[in-house]
Amino acid sequence: MKLNKSTISSNLTLAIAKGRIFEEAQGLLERSGIKILDYSSKSRKLTFETNHKNLQVLVVRAGDVPTYVDHGAADMGITGKDVLLETGAKNFYEILDLGISKCRMMVACRQGHSNIGITTRVATKYPKVSKQYFLKKGVQAEIIKLSGSMELAPTLGLADQIVDLVDTGITLRENGLEATDLVFDVSSYLIVNKSSMRIFREKIQDFIRVLDSSLRD
Ligand code: ATP
Ligand code: PRP
């Protein structure tokens, strides 16, 4: 199913996480008849028109998508479940699992060091989901917040474990780590600002219907 050119008559803004999510979201949108115009991964431009003259696309960091949508700076957003579970923002509906940018949030430790006691030091970019995970397990976790390269922390003695995204497992392996537990499966979702949903209900529902049907094609 393709989005009809007359479907979107009011201005709608869609914020998409840059990088790997953007590339995959672009493919999905194209299958739905929505072409992002003049996009190039090398471009420094952050807003793009689409072939639907009232739909605009913003390119923002994955972790910022909920903020844009929460404040209504974007009506809709596409970002990872990891980001959605970590954010404190609430003023949006999580509408559709797009099944793109799939990976897993995992606990990992140094190879052969999976025996962890009732206290542990955990390096992660995801303090909220990590705290909740260890609390449920009855393990007292000291969370050490990092912004990236978590895989270094156990080897350097900064942490006993990490909580991070795993796809192929290559990053873990090449840094002497092994995955021990699944925290949750990750894919990217379409989110919609609550007020936008009320005001532009029909347009947004048409958009959702078309995306949903492309997922099934
Ligand atoms: P930011 O720009 O906000 O710091 P980032 O640099 O972590 O984010 P990416 O590494 O591109 O940006 O990750 C963005 C999103 O892509 C993640 O939130 C997750 O949903 C998904 N993702 C991250 N790593 C992988 C991976 N290895 N395989 C598949 N999807 C991934
Ligand atoms: C992500 C994640 C892991 C890696 C896992 O990092 O934080 O480090 O991918 O993928 P793998 O299991 O296929 O090796 P990314 O490539 O996004 O780098 P960054 O977060 O450090 O920018």
Short mmCIF file of C-alpha atoms and ligand atoms in Angstrom, two decimals:
data_model
loop_
_atom_site.label_atom_id
_atom_site.label_comp_id
_atom_site.label_asym_id
_atom_site.label_seq_id
_atom_site.Cartn_x
_atom_site.Cartn_y
_atom_site.Cartn_z
CA MET A 1 0.00 0.00 0.00
CA LYS A 2 1.33 3.49 -0.85
CA LEU A 3 0.51 6.74 0.92
CA ASN A 4 -1.81 8.80 -1.26
CA LYS A 5 -0.39 12.24 -2.11
CA SER A 6 -3.52 13.95 -0.78
CA THR A 7 -3.47 12.09 2.56
CA ILE A 8 -1.28 14.55 4.44
CA SER A 9 -2.77 18.01 4.11
CA SER A 10 -1.59 19.50 7.41
CA ASN A 11 2.12 19.87 8.12
CA LEU A 12 3.47 16.82 9.90
CA THR A 13 7.01 16.38 11.13
CA LEU A 14 8.70 13.02 11.55
CA ALA A 15 11.96 12.85 13.55
CA ILE A 16 14.11 9.87 12.59
CA ALA A 17 17.18 8.64 14.50
CA LYS A 18 20.26 9.22 12.41
CA GLY A 19 22.66 6.45 11.40
CA ARG A 20 21.60 2.85 10.99
CA ILE A 21 17.95 3.46 11.95
CA PHE A 22 17.65 6.25 9.38
CA GLU A 23 18.98 4.04 6.57
CA GLU A 24 16.49 1.26 7.37
CA ALA A 25 13.58 3.63 8.02
CA GLN A 26 14.21 5.26 4.66
CA GLY A 27 13.75 1.90 2.92
CA LEU A 28 10.52 1.24 4.78
CA LEU A 29 9.18 4.71 3.99
CA GLU A 30 10.03 4.24 0.31
CA ARG A 31 8.08 0.99 0.24
CA SER A 32 5.19 3.05 1.61
CA GLY A 33 5.46 5.61 -1.20
CA ILE A 34 7.29 8.23 0.88
CA LYS A 35 10.56 9.46 -0.60
CA ILE A 36 12.90 11.64 1.45
CA LEU A 37 14.16 14.24 -1.01
CA ASP A 38 17.81 15.28 -1.42
CA TYR A 39 19.08 13.03 1.39
CA SER A 40 22.70 11.96 1.43
CA SER A 41 24.48 10.43 4.43
CA LYS A 42 27.33 12.91 3.83
CA SER A 43 25.06 15.95 3.87
CA ARG A 44 25.05 18.21 6.95
CA LYS A 45 21.40 19.08 6.35
CA LEU A 46 19.08 18.07 9.20
CA THR A 47 15.63 18.69 7.71
CA PHE A 48 14.31 17.17 4.55
CA GLU A 49 11.23 17.59 2.44
CA THR A 50 9.51 14.47 1.18
CA ASN A 51 7.52 13.80 -1.98
CA HIS A 52 4.47 14.50 0.24
CA LYS A 53 4.68 18.25 0.46
CA ASN A 54 3.23 18.41 3.98
CA LEU A 55 5.46 15.76 5.51
CA GLN A 56 8.87 16.89 6.69
CA VAL A 57 11.64 14.68 8.06
CA LEU A 58 14.14 15.68 10.78
CA VAL A 59 17.37 13.78 11.40
CA VAL A 60 18.28 13.74 15.11
CA ARG A 61 20.30 11.57 17.50
CA ALA A 62 18.50 8.38 18.51
CA GLY A 63 18.38 9.43 22.17
CA ASP A 64 16.84 12.81 21.28
CA VAL A 65 13.89 11.49 19.23
CA PRO A 66 11.63 11.08 22.33
CA THR A 67 12.47 14.63 23.44
CA TYR A 68 11.45 16.16 20.11
CA VAL A 69 8.21 14.18 20.07
CA ASP A 70 7.50 14.70 23.80
CA HIS A 71 7.60 18.48 23.34
CA GLY A 72 5.68 18.40 20.06
CA ALA A 73 8.65 19.77 18.09
CA ALA A 74 8.04 16.67 15.97
CA ASP A 75 4.61 15.04 15.62
CA MET A 76 6.07 11.59 15.13
CA GLY A 77 9.38 9.83 15.65
CA ILE A 78 11.27 6.66 14.83
CA THR A 79 13.83 5.33 17.31
CA GLY A 80 14.96 2.21 19.16
CA LYS A 81 13.11 0.42 21.96
CA ASP A 82 16.29 0.79 24.06
CA VAL A 83 15.92 4.57 23.88
CA LEU A 84 12.18 4.41 24.60
CA LEU A 85 12.70 2.30 27.72
CA GLU A 86 15.46 4.57 28.99
CA THR A 87 13.74 7.91 28.42
CA GLY A 88 11.69 9.70 31.05
CA ALA A 89 9.55 11.32 28.33
CA LYS A 90 5.93 10.19 28.34
CA ASN A 91 3.93 12.53 26.13
CA PHE A 92 3.71 10.14 23.20
CA TYR A 93 2.14 6.86 22.16
CA GLU A 94 4.32 3.97 21.10
CA ILE A 95 2.39 2.97 18.03
CA LEU A 96 4.10 0.45 15.83
CA ASP A 97 7.03 -1.95 16.02
CA LEU A 98 8.75 -1.35 12.67
CA GLY A 99 10.94 -4.44 13.00
CA ILE A 100 14.03 -2.54 11.82
CA SER A 101 17.48 -2.09 13.44
CA LYS A 102 17.00 -5.24 15.45
CA CYS A 103 19.48 -6.17 18.15
CA ARG A 104 19.44 -7.24 21.80
CA MET A 105 20.14 -5.49 25.10
CA MET A 106 22.47 -7.91 26.86
CA VAL A 107 24.46 -8.31 30.05
CA ALA A 108 28.08 -9.26 29.38
CA CYS A 109 31.26 -9.88 31.32
CA ARG A 110 34.86 -10.96 30.73
CA GLN A 111 35.05 -14.39 29.11
CA GLY A 112 35.09 -17.02 31.86
CA HIS A 113 34.07 -14.54 34.60
CA SER A 114 30.30 -15.02 34.62
CA ASN A 115 30.16 -15.89 38.32
CA ILE A 116 28.79 -12.70 39.80
CA GLY A 117 27.78 -12.36 43.46
CA ILE A 118 24.98 -10.30 44.97
CA THR A 119 26.78 -7.04 44.31
CA THR A 120 28.18 -5.94 40.98
CA ARG A 121 29.52 -2.88 39.18
CA VAL A 122 27.83 -2.34 35.85
CA ALA A 123 29.04 -0.01 33.10
CA THR A 124 26.31 1.14 30.73
CA LYS A 125 24.82 3.89 28.64
CA TYR A 126 21.42 2.71 29.97
CA PRO A 127 21.34 3.34 33.76
CA LYS A 128 17.54 3.17 34.13
CA VAL A 129 16.96 -0.16 32.38
CA SER A 130 20.08 -1.64 33.99
CA LYS A 131 19.01 -0.61 37.50
CA GLN A 132 15.56 -2.13 36.94
CA TYR A 133 17.02 -5.34 35.54
CA PHE A 134 19.37 -5.98 38.47
CA LEU A 135 16.76 -4.93 41.03
CA LYS A 136 14.42 -7.63 39.65
CA LYS A 137 17.24 -10.18 39.90
CA GLY A 138 17.85 -9.21 43.55
CA VAL A 139 21.38 -8.07 42.75
CA GLN A 140 22.73 -4.84 44.18
CA ALA A 141 24.23 -3.00 41.22
CA GLU A 142 26.44 0.05 41.25
CA ILE A 143 25.80 1.69 37.89
CA ILE A 144 28.68 3.40 36.13
CA LYS A 145 27.33 5.63 33.35
CA LEU A 146 29.33 5.70 30.12
CA SER A 147 28.45 7.14 26.71
CA GLY A 148 30.04 4.45 24.55
CA SER A 149 32.81 1.84 24.27
CA MET A 150 31.35 0.06 27.31
CA GLU A 151 33.16 -3.09 26.17
CA LEU A 152 36.42 -1.66 27.58
CA ALA A 153 35.16 -1.35 31.15
CA PRO A 154 35.42 -4.96 32.45
CA THR A 155 38.93 -5.53 31.07
CA LEU A 156 40.18 -2.31 32.66
CA GLY A 157 38.59 -3.16 36.02
CA LEU A 158 36.15 -0.29 35.81
CA ALA A 159 33.17 -2.66 36.05
CA ASP A 160 32.34 -6.36 36.53
CA GLN A 161 29.67 -6.36 33.85
CA ILE A 162 28.25 -4.22 31.10
CA VAL A 163 24.72 -3.75 29.78
CA ASP A 164 24.81 -2.86 26.10
CA LEU A 165 23.42 -3.57 22.66
CA VAL A 166 24.58 -6.71 20.90
CA ASP A 167 23.94 -7.56 17.27
CA THR A 168 26.53 -9.87 15.69
CA GLY A 169 28.47 -10.28 18.97
CA ILE A 170 31.68 -9.23 17.24
CA THR A 171 32.32 -6.22 19.49
CA LEU A 172 32.00 -8.39 22.60
CA ARG A 173 34.24 -11.13 21.18
CA GLU A 174 36.93 -8.76 19.97
CA ASN A 175 37.13 -7.23 23.42
CA GLY A 176 37.32 -10.51 25.33
CA LEU A 177 33.73 -10.43 26.62
CA GLU A 178 30.82 -12.87 26.55
CA ALA A 179 27.08 -12.28 26.77
CA THR A 180 25.45 -13.83 29.83
CA ASP A 181 21.83 -12.64 29.86
CA LEU A 182 19.22 -11.09 27.62
CA VAL A 183 17.66 -7.94 29.07
CA PHE A 184 15.23 -7.35 26.16
CA ASP A 185 14.96 -7.54 22.39
CA VAL A 186 15.38 -4.24 20.55
CA SER A 187 13.85 -2.92 17.33
CA SER A 188 12.72 0.53 16.23
CA TYR A 189 9.24 1.92 16.86
CA LEU A 190 7.03 4.65 15.46
CA ILE A 191 5.99 7.04 18.25
CA VAL A 192 3.37 9.80 18.02
CA ASN A 193 2.93 12.90 20.18
CA LYS A 194 -0.34 12.66 22.14
CA SER A 195 -1.69 16.08 21.09
CA SER A 196 -0.71 15.54 17.45
CA MET A 197 -2.59 12.27 17.54
CA ARG A 198 -5.71 14.11 18.73
CA ILE A 199 -5.41 17.01 16.29
CA PHE A 200 -4.27 15.10 13.19
CA ARG A 201 -5.91 11.77 14.03
CA GLU A 202 -7.10 10.86 10.54
CA LYS A 203 -3.88 11.85 8.75
CA ILE A 204 -1.69 10.09 11.27
CA GLN A 205 -3.87 6.99 11.23
CA ASP A 206 -3.61 6.85 7.43
CA PHE A 207 0.16 7.14 7.75
CA ILE A 208 0.24 4.33 10.34
CA ARG A 209 -2.01 2.11 8.20
CA VAL A 210 0.24 2.51 5.17
CA LEU A 211 3.44 1.84 7.17
CA ASP A 212 1.82 -1.15 8.83
CA SER A 213 0.79 -2.63 5.51
CA SER A 214 4.34 -2.17 4.12
CA LEU A 215 5.63 -4.19 7.08
CA ARG A 216 3.46 -7.09 5.98
CA ASP A 217 4.40 -6.93 2.25
P1 ATP B 1 23.47 8.56 19.83
O1 ATP B 1 23.72 9.25 18.54
O2 ATP B 1 22.14 8.97 20.43
O3 ATP B 1 24.60 8.59 20.80
P2 ATP B 1 24.38 6.01 19.01
O4 ATP B 1 25.66 6.62 18.62
O5 ATP B 1 24.40 4.91 20.02
O6 ATP B 1 23.28 7.05 19.47
P3 ATP B 1 23.71 4.15 17.04
O7 ATP B 1 24.85 3.35 17.56
O8 ATP B 1 23.53 4.35 15.58
O9 ATP B 1 23.70 5.57 17.68
O10 ATP B 1 22.41 3.48 17.65
C1 ATP B 1 21.17 4.03 17.43
C2 ATP B 1 20.13 2.97 17.68
O11 ATP B 1 20.31 1.91 16.73
C3 ATP B 1 20.20 2.31 19.05
O12 ATP B 1 19.49 3.07 20.00
C4 ATP B 1 19.56 0.96 18.77
O13 ATP B 1 18.14 1.03 18.81
C5 ATP B 1 20.03 0.67 17.36
N1 ATP B 1 21.31 -0.08 17.37
C6 ATP B 1 22.43 0.23 18.01
N2 ATP B 1 23.42 -0.67 17.80
C7 ATP B 1 22.91 -1.57 16.98
C8 ATP B 1 23.43 -2.72 16.36
N3 ATP B 1 24.66 -3.11 16.57
N4 ATP B 1 22.64 -3.38 15.55
C9 ATP B 1 21.37 -2.96 15.31
N5 ATP B 1 20.80 -1.86 15.88
C10 ATP B 1 21.56 -1.18 16.71
C1 PRP B 2 26.75 -0.75 19.00
C2 PRP B 2 26.73 -1.27 20.44
C3 PRP B 2 27.86 -2.28 20.44
C4 PRP B 2 27.85 -2.78 19.00
C5 PRP B 2 27.28 -4.16 18.96
O1 PRP B 2 27.80 0.15 18.87
O2 PRP B 2 26.92 -0.22 21.38
O3 PRP B 2 29.09 -1.71 20.78
O4 PRP B 2 27.01 -1.91 18.22
O5 PRP B 2 27.22 -4.64 17.65
P1 PRP B 2 27.84 -6.08 17.31
O6 PRP B 2 27.28 -7.06 18.29
O7 PRP B 2 27.36 -6.35 15.91
O8 PRP B 2 29.33 -5.98 17.38
P2 PRP B 2 27.92 1.12 17.61
O9 PRP B 2 28.40 0.35 16.43
O10 PRP B 2 26.65 1.84 17.42
O11 PRP B 2 29.04 2.08 18.10
P3 PRP B 2 28.92 3.24 19.22
O12 PRP B 2 27.65 3.04 20.04
O13 PRP B 2 30.16 3.05 20.04
O14 PRP B 2 28.86 4.50 18.44
#
